[in-house]
Coordinates of C-alpha atoms in Angstrom, one line a residue:
M19 CA 3.8 19.1 5.7
S20 CA 0.9 16.8 5.8
K21 CA 1.0 13.3 4.0
I22 CA 0.0 13.4 0.3
T23 CA -2.8 11.2 -1.0
L24 CA -2.6 10.0 -4.8
T25 CA -5.9 9.1 -5.9
V26 CA -6.6 7.6 -9.2
I27 CA -10.4 7.3 -10.4
K28 CA -11.6 6.0 -13.8
A29 CA -14.9 5.5 -15.6
D30 CA -16.0 4.7 -18.8
I31 CA -18.7 7.2 -19.7
G32 CA -19.1 6.9 -23.7
G33 CA -16.8 5.2 -26.3
Y34 CA -15.4 6.9 -29.3
V35 CA -15.9 4.9 -31.7
G36 CA -17.8 2.0 -30.2
H37 CA -15.3 0.8 -27.3
C38 CA -12.1 2.1 -28.8
S39 CA -11.3 5.6 -27.2
V40 CA -12.4 8.6 -25.7
H41 CA -13.7 11.8 -27.6
P42 CA -11.3 14.6 -26.9
D43 CA -14.4 16.8 -26.0
L44 CA -14.7 14.5 -22.9
I45 CA -11.0 15.1 -21.9
E46 CA -11.3 18.8 -22.1
E47 CA -14.6 18.9 -20.1
A48 CA -12.8 16.8 -17.4
K49 CA -9.8 19.2 -17.2
S50 CA -12.3 22.0 -17.0
V51 CA -14.2 20.7 -14.2
L52 CA -11.1 19.6 -12.2
E53 CA -9.5 23.1 -12.8
E54 CA -12.5 24.8 -11.6
K55 CA -14.1 22.7 -9.0
G56 CA -10.7 21.2 -7.5
K57 CA -9.4 24.8 -6.3
G58 CA -8.6 24.3 -2.8
L59 CA -8.9 20.6 -2.9
L60 CA -6.2 19.2 -5.3
E61 CA -2.7 20.0 -5.3
D62 CA -2.4 18.7 -9.0
Y63 CA -4.2 16.7 -11.3
V64 CA -3.8 14.8 -14.7
V65 CA -6.6 13.7 -17.1
T66 CA -5.8 10.9 -19.4
H67 CA -7.4 7.8 -21.1
V68 CA -6.8 4.3 -22.0
G69 CA -9.4 2.7 -24.5
D70 CA -12.7 4.1 -23.7
D71 CA -12.0 4.8 -20.0
I72 CA -11.4 8.4 -18.6
N73 CA -8.7 8.2 -15.8
L74 CA -8.4 11.2 -13.4
I75 CA -5.1 11.1 -11.6
M76 CA -5.1 13.5 -8.7
T77 CA -3.0 14.6 -5.5
H78 CA -4.4 16.1 -2.4
R79 CA -3.9 16.2 1.3
K80 CA -7.6 14.9 2.3
G81 CA -6.7 11.4 2.9
V82 CA -8.4 8.4 1.2
D83 CA -12.2 7.8 1.0
N84 CA -12.4 11.7 1.1
T85 CA -16.2 12.6 0.3
E86 CA -15.1 15.8 -1.4
I87 CA -12.5 14.3 -3.6
H88 CA -14.9 11.4 -4.7
K89 CA -17.9 14.0 -5.2
L90 CA -15.2 16.1 -7.5
A91 CA -14.7 12.9 -9.5
W92 CA -18.3 12.0 -9.6
D93 CA -19.3 15.5 -10.7
T94 CA -16.7 15.5 -13.1
F95 CA -17.9 12.3 -14.9
L96 CA -21.5 13.5 -14.7
S97 CA -20.5 16.6 -16.7
C98 CA -18.7 14.6 -19.2
T99 CA -21.7 12.2 -19.6
Q100 CA -23.8 15.1 -20.5
I101 CA -21.3 15.6 -23.6
A102 CA -21.1 12.0 -24.4
K103 CA -24.8 11.9 -24.8
K104 CA -25.1 14.9 -26.9
L105 CA -22.3 13.2 -29.1
K106 CA -24.4 10.0 -29.1
L107 CA -21.2 8.3 -28.0
Y108 CA -21.5 4.5 -27.2
G109 CA -22.6 3.5 -23.7
A110 CA -22.8 7.0 -22.4
G111 CA -22.6 7.1 -18.7
Q112 CA -22.6 3.3 -18.5
D113 CA -20.1 3.0 -15.5
L114 CA -22.4 5.4 -13.4
L115 CA -24.6 3.2 -11.6
S116 CA -26.5 5.3 -9.4
D117 CA -28.5 8.6 -10.0
S118 CA -26.9 10.5 -7.0
F119 CA -23.8 10.7 -5.1
S120 CA -24.0 9.0 -1.9
G121 CA -20.8 10.2 -0.1
N122 CA -18.1 7.6 -1.5
I123 CA -17.6 6.9 -5.1
K124 CA -16.6 3.3 -4.2
G125 CA -19.6 0.9 -5.4
M126 CA -21.2 3.4 -7.5
G127 CA -19.3 2.1 -10.7
P128 CA -16.0 4.0 -11.0
G129 CA -13.0 2.2 -10.2
V130 CA -10.6 3.5 -7.6
A131 CA -7.2 3.3 -6.5
E132 CA -5.7 5.6 -3.7
M133 CA -2.9 5.5 -1.2
E134 CA -1.6 8.3 1.6
F135 CA 2.1 8.3 2.3
E136 CA 4.9 10.6 3.4
E137 CA 6.5 12.2 0.4
R138 CA 10.2 10.8 0.4
P139 CA 13.0 13.0 -0.9
S140 CA 12.5 11.4 -4.3
E141 CA 9.0 10.1 -5.0
P142 CA 8.7 8.1 -8.1
V143 CA 5.4 6.5 -9.0
I144 CA 3.7 4.6 -11.9
V145 CA 0.1 4.6 -12.5
F146 CA -0.8 1.5 -14.6
M147 CA -4.3 1.8 -16.3
A148 CA -5.7 -1.2 -18.2
D149 CA -8.7 -1.4 -20.6
K150 CA -10.7 -4.6 -21.5
T151 CA -9.9 -6.6 -18.5
E152 CA -10.6 -7.1 -14.8
P153 CA -8.9 -6.4 -11.5
G154 CA -7.2 -9.9 -11.3
A155 CA -5.4 -8.7 -14.2
W156 CA -2.7 -7.3 -11.8
N157 CA -2.1 -10.5 -9.9
L158 CA 0.8 -12.0 -11.9
P159 CA 2.4 -8.4 -12.4
L160 CA 2.3 -7.6 -8.7
Y161 CA 3.6 -11.1 -7.7
K162 CA 6.5 -10.8 -10.0
M163 CA 7.2 -6.9 -8.8
F164 CA 7.2 -7.6 -5.0
A165 CA 8.0 -11.5 -4.8
D166 CA 9.8 -12.8 -7.6
P167 CA 13.6 -12.6 -7.4
F168 CA 13.6 -13.6 -11.1
N169 CA 12.1 -10.3 -11.9
T170 CA 13.0 -8.0 -8.9
I171 CA 16.7 -8.5 -8.0
G172 CA 16.2 -5.9 -5.3
L173 CA 14.6 -8.8 -3.2
V174 CA 17.9 -10.6 -3.2
I175 CA 20.6 -7.5 -3.1
D176 CA 18.7 -4.6 -1.5
P177 CA 18.9 -5.0 2.2
K178 CA 15.7 -2.7 2.4
M179 CA 13.9 -5.2 0.2
H180 CA 15.1 -8.3 1.6
Q181 CA 12.6 -9.3 4.2
G182 CA 9.7 -9.1 1.5
F183 CA 6.5 -7.5 1.4
K184 CA 3.0 -8.1 2.6
F185 CA 0.0 -8.7 0.2
E186 CA -3.4 -7.9 0.9
V187 CA -5.9 -10.1 -1.3
L188 CA -9.6 -9.5 -1.9
D189 CA -12.3 -12.1 -2.4
T190 CA -14.2 -9.9 -4.9
I191 CA -17.2 -12.4 -4.6
E192 CA -17.6 -12.5 -0.8
N193 CA -15.7 -9.1 -0.3
K194 CA -13.4 -10.7 2.4
K195 CA -9.8 -9.9 2.4
I196 CA -6.7 -11.9 3.8
V197 CA -3.1 -10.7 4.1
F198 CA 0.0 -12.8 3.3
S199 CA 3.6 -12.1 4.4
C200 CA 6.1 -13.1 1.8
P201 CA 8.3 -14.7 1.3
E202 CA 7.4 -17.2 4.4
E203 CA 3.8 -17.3 3.0
L204 CA 4.5 -17.4 -0.6
Y205 CA 2.9 -20.6 -1.6
D206 CA -0.3 -19.7 0.5
L207 CA -0.4 -16.5 -1.6
L208 CA -0.4 -18.3 -5.0
V209 CA -3.2 -20.6 -4.1
F210 CA -5.4 -17.5 -4.3
L211 CA -3.3 -15.3 -6.8
G212 CA -3.8 -18.0 -9.6
A213 CA -7.4 -17.7 -9.4
A214 CA -7.6 -14.2 -11.0
N215 CA -11.3 -14.2 -11.8
R216 CA -12.0 -14.2 -8.1
Y217 CA -9.2 -13.0 -6.2
A218 CA -7.3 -9.9 -6.7
V219 CA -4.4 -8.1 -5.0
K220 CA -5.9 -5.0 -3.3
A221 CA -2.8 -3.6 -1.8
V222 CA 1.0 -4.4 -1.0
Y223 CA 2.7 -3.0 1.9
S224 CA 6.5 -3.1 3.1
K225 CA 6.9 -5.4 6.4
S226 CA 6.9 -2.0 8.4
G227 CA 3.5 -1.0 6.8
E228 CA 4.5 1.4 4.4
P229 CA 2.1 1.3 1.2
A230 CA 3.8 0.2 -1.8
A231 CA 0.8 -0.5 -4.3
V232 CA -2.6 -0.3 -4.7
S233 CA -5.1 -1.5 -7.3
S234 CA -8.7 -0.9 -8.0
T235 CA -10.8 -3.9 -7.2
Q236 CA -14.2 -2.9 -8.1
R237 CA -16.2 -5.5 -10.0
M238 CA -18.8 -3.7 -12.2
N239 CA -21.1 -6.7 -13.2
L240 CA -21.3 -7.7 -9.5
M241 CA -22.4 -4.2 -8.4
A242 CA -24.9 -3.8 -11.2
G243 CA -25.9 -7.4 -11.3
R244 CA -25.9 -7.5 -15.3
Y245 CA -23.2 -7.1 -17.7
V246 CA -22.2 -3.5 -18.3
G247 CA -18.7 -3.8 -19.2
K248 CA -15.3 -5.2 -18.0
D249 CA -13.9 -3.2 -14.9
D250 CA -10.8 -1.8 -16.5
P251 CA -8.6 -1.6 -13.6
V252 CA -6.1 1.0 -12.6
L253 CA -2.9 0.3 -10.3
I254 CA -0.5 2.5 -8.5
V255 CA 2.9 1.6 -7.6
R256 CA 5.7 3.4 -5.8
C257 CA 9.2 2.9 -6.8
Q258 CA 12.8 2.9 -5.6
S259 CA 14.4 3.3 -2.2
G260 CA 13.5 0.2 -0.8
L261 CA 10.9 -0.6 -3.2
P262 CA 11.1 -2.1 -6.7
A263 CA 13.1 0.1 -9.2
V264 CA 11.0 1.3 -11.8
G265 CA 12.5 -1.1 -14.2
E266 CA 11.6 -3.8 -12.0
A267 CA 8.0 -2.6 -11.8
L268 CA 7.7 -2.5 -15.6
E269 CA 9.6 -5.7 -16.4
P270 CA 6.5 -8.0 -15.6
F271 CA 4.7 -6.5 -18.8
A272 CA 7.5 -7.6 -20.9
N273 CA 5.9 -11.2 -21.2
P274 CA 2.5 -10.6 -22.1
H275 CA 0.0 -12.8 -19.7
L276 CA -3.7 -13.9 -20.5
V277 CA -6.2 -12.0 -18.8
A278 CA -10.0 -12.2 -19.0
G279 CA -12.1 -9.6 -21.0
W280 CA -11.6 -8.6 -24.4
M281 CA -14.8 -8.6 -26.8
R282 CA -17.9 -8.5 -24.7
G283 CA -16.0 -9.2 -21.5
S284 CA -16.1 -12.9 -22.6
H285 CA -12.7 -13.7 -24.0
F286 CA -9.3 -14.5 -22.9
G287 CA -6.3 -12.7 -24.5
P288 CA -2.9 -11.1 -23.8
L289 CA -2.3 -7.7 -21.9
M290 CA -0.4 -5.9 -24.5
P291 CA 1.8 -3.0 -23.1
V292 CA 1.3 0.1 -25.2
S293 CA 2.0 3.9 -25.1
C294 CA -0.9 6.3 -24.8
N295 CA -1.1 6.7 -28.4
G296 CA -1.5 3.0 -28.9
A297 CA -4.2 2.8 -26.1
T298 CA -7.1 2.5 -28.9
P299 CA -8.3 -1.0 -29.0
S300 CA -10.1 -1.9 -31.9
R301 CA -9.0 -5.5 -33.2
F302 CA -12.3 -7.4 -31.8
D303 CA -12.3 -4.7 -29.4
G304 CA -8.8 -5.4 -28.2
P305 CA -6.5 -7.1 -27.5
P306 CA -6.6 -5.9 -23.8
R307 CA -4.2 -3.1 -23.2
V308 CA -2.2 -1.4 -20.4
V309 CA -0.7 1.9 -20.3
A310 CA 1.9 3.0 -17.6
L311 CA 2.5 6.6 -16.8
G312 CA 5.5 7.6 -14.7
F313 CA 5.6 10.7 -12.5
Q314 CA 7.9 12.3 -9.8
L315 CA 6.1 13.7 -6.9
A316 CA 7.2 17.0 -5.8
G317 CA 5.5 18.8 -3.0
G318 CA 2.3 17.0 -4.0
K319 CA 2.9 18.1 -7.9
L320 CA 2.8 15.5 -10.7
V321 CA 5.8 16.1 -12.3
G322 CA 5.5 14.4 -15.4
P323 CA 4.1 11.8 -17.3
Q324 CA 6.6 9.8 -18.7
D325 CA 5.0 7.4 -21.1
M326 CA 6.8 4.4 -19.9
F327 CA 5.6 1.8 -22.6
A328 CA 6.6 4.2 -25.5
D329 CA 10.2 2.6 -25.0
V330 CA 11.3 0.5 -28.0
S331 CA 12.2 -2.2 -25.7
F332 CA 8.7 -3.2 -25.2
D333 CA 8.2 -3.5 -29.1
R334 CA 8.7 -7.4 -28.9
A335 CA 6.2 -7.7 -26.1
R336 CA 3.8 -6.2 -28.3
E337 CA 4.7 -8.4 -31.3
K338 CA 4.2 -11.6 -29.0
A339 CA 0.9 -10.3 -27.7
L340 CA -0.1 -9.8 -31.3
E341 CA 1.1 -13.5 -32.2
M342 CA -0.9 -14.7 -29.1
A343 CA -4.0 -12.7 -30.3
D344 CA -3.7 -14.5 -33.7
Y345 CA -3.9 -17.9 -32.1
F346 CA -6.6 -17.3 -29.9
R347 CA -8.7 -15.5 -32.4
Q348 CA -8.6 -18.9 -34.6
L349 CA -10.6 -20.4 -31.7
G350 CA -13.6 -18.1 -32.2
P351 CA -16.3 -19.3 -29.7
F352 CA -14.5 -22.3 -28.2
E353 CA -12.6 -22.2 -24.9
P354 CA -10.1 -21.4 -24.0
H355 CA -10.4 -18.3 -26.0
R356 CA -14.0 -17.8 -24.8
L357 CA -14.5 -17.9 -21.0
P358 CA -15.8 -20.9 -19.3
L359 CA -19.5 -20.9 -18.6
D360 CA -19.2 -20.3 -14.8
E361 CA -17.4 -16.9 -15.4
M362 CA -20.2 -16.0 -18.2
E363 CA -22.8 -15.5 -15.5
Y364 CA -22.7 -11.7 -15.9
T365 CA -22.4 -11.5 -19.8
T366 CA -25.5 -11.7 -22.3
L367 CA -24.9 -15.5 -22.7
P368 CA -27.5 -16.6 -20.0
Q369 CA -30.3 -14.8 -22.1
V370 CA -29.6 -16.8 -25.2
M371 CA -29.5 -19.9 -22.9
E372 CA -32.6 -19.1 -21.1
K373 CA -34.4 -19.4 -24.4
L374 CA -33.1 -22.9 -25.1
K375 CA -33.5 -24.4 -21.7
D376 CA -37.0 -26.3 -22.6
R377 CA -35.2 -28.1 -25.6
F378 CA -33.1 -30.1 -23.1
E379 CA -34.5 -33.7 -22.6

């Protein structure tokens, strides 16, 4: 049997209402297109959403960066956009930065995370999907999953994990990458992971080269040259048998960390782990959310999903995130709630500042 490819592609093609959610008609249209046009291409698929982003979770045997698979996703989003326009949904088609498909969906707006691997006797995977934030939001959780023994005890007691992992880090401004081998290069890794506005973990591998995690690192505003919304990244994590246990992969989200995004993509706020039913950010268009869907792969089929953050053990994380949100909202337009000026370049703020520049003496 050939290797399986797990592909997750997301796009915001129209919010309901405002930036809160996805209209049910768009979800049904996406399912219909994948069912019809995916025959002979896909092994399986799941259509879901977090906030105002549609997420297509697909399995196939075409490998990564496959033109047919990417075009299928593009056609799906285009079809959904037509419905979004009829319903006058907010920002209809905003993540589609091109008028026509050019062979690969990367660089055209939608976010992409995909990996190819040999399916193990048991293949648990978690698909994390975030809304109202950017790719660097995964830096801290991935560090904890794959490099922090206080989070992942398997790094200490599991002989298959004890040698550590390799982190592929992308400079999202200059589009360059660097690979760090951990734990021996851990301090070097943290130099970059701490600067989440510029550097993002693209992938994590075992020391033997087996893919363990992969994220979307597309920066919408850099591609468009203007503010069109946050990137709302996705992340795939394989679990168990020499990789972090499912609980170790989820544990970083039990303590909400601050991420950039939230209202107008211009504010720091807590990343709150929620169930699918809780993925409708409305307070100040937030706070930022993350959903985790768990699957068992079986012959390429997606057995699931299991809504991982629906567990009551994440209730306190949600309460803490809301307390953090209360504090930051009291700061209004002041830093550190509002992003610093150098990170506001692709928001609408420069248009306001341009009007005032002649008044400086």
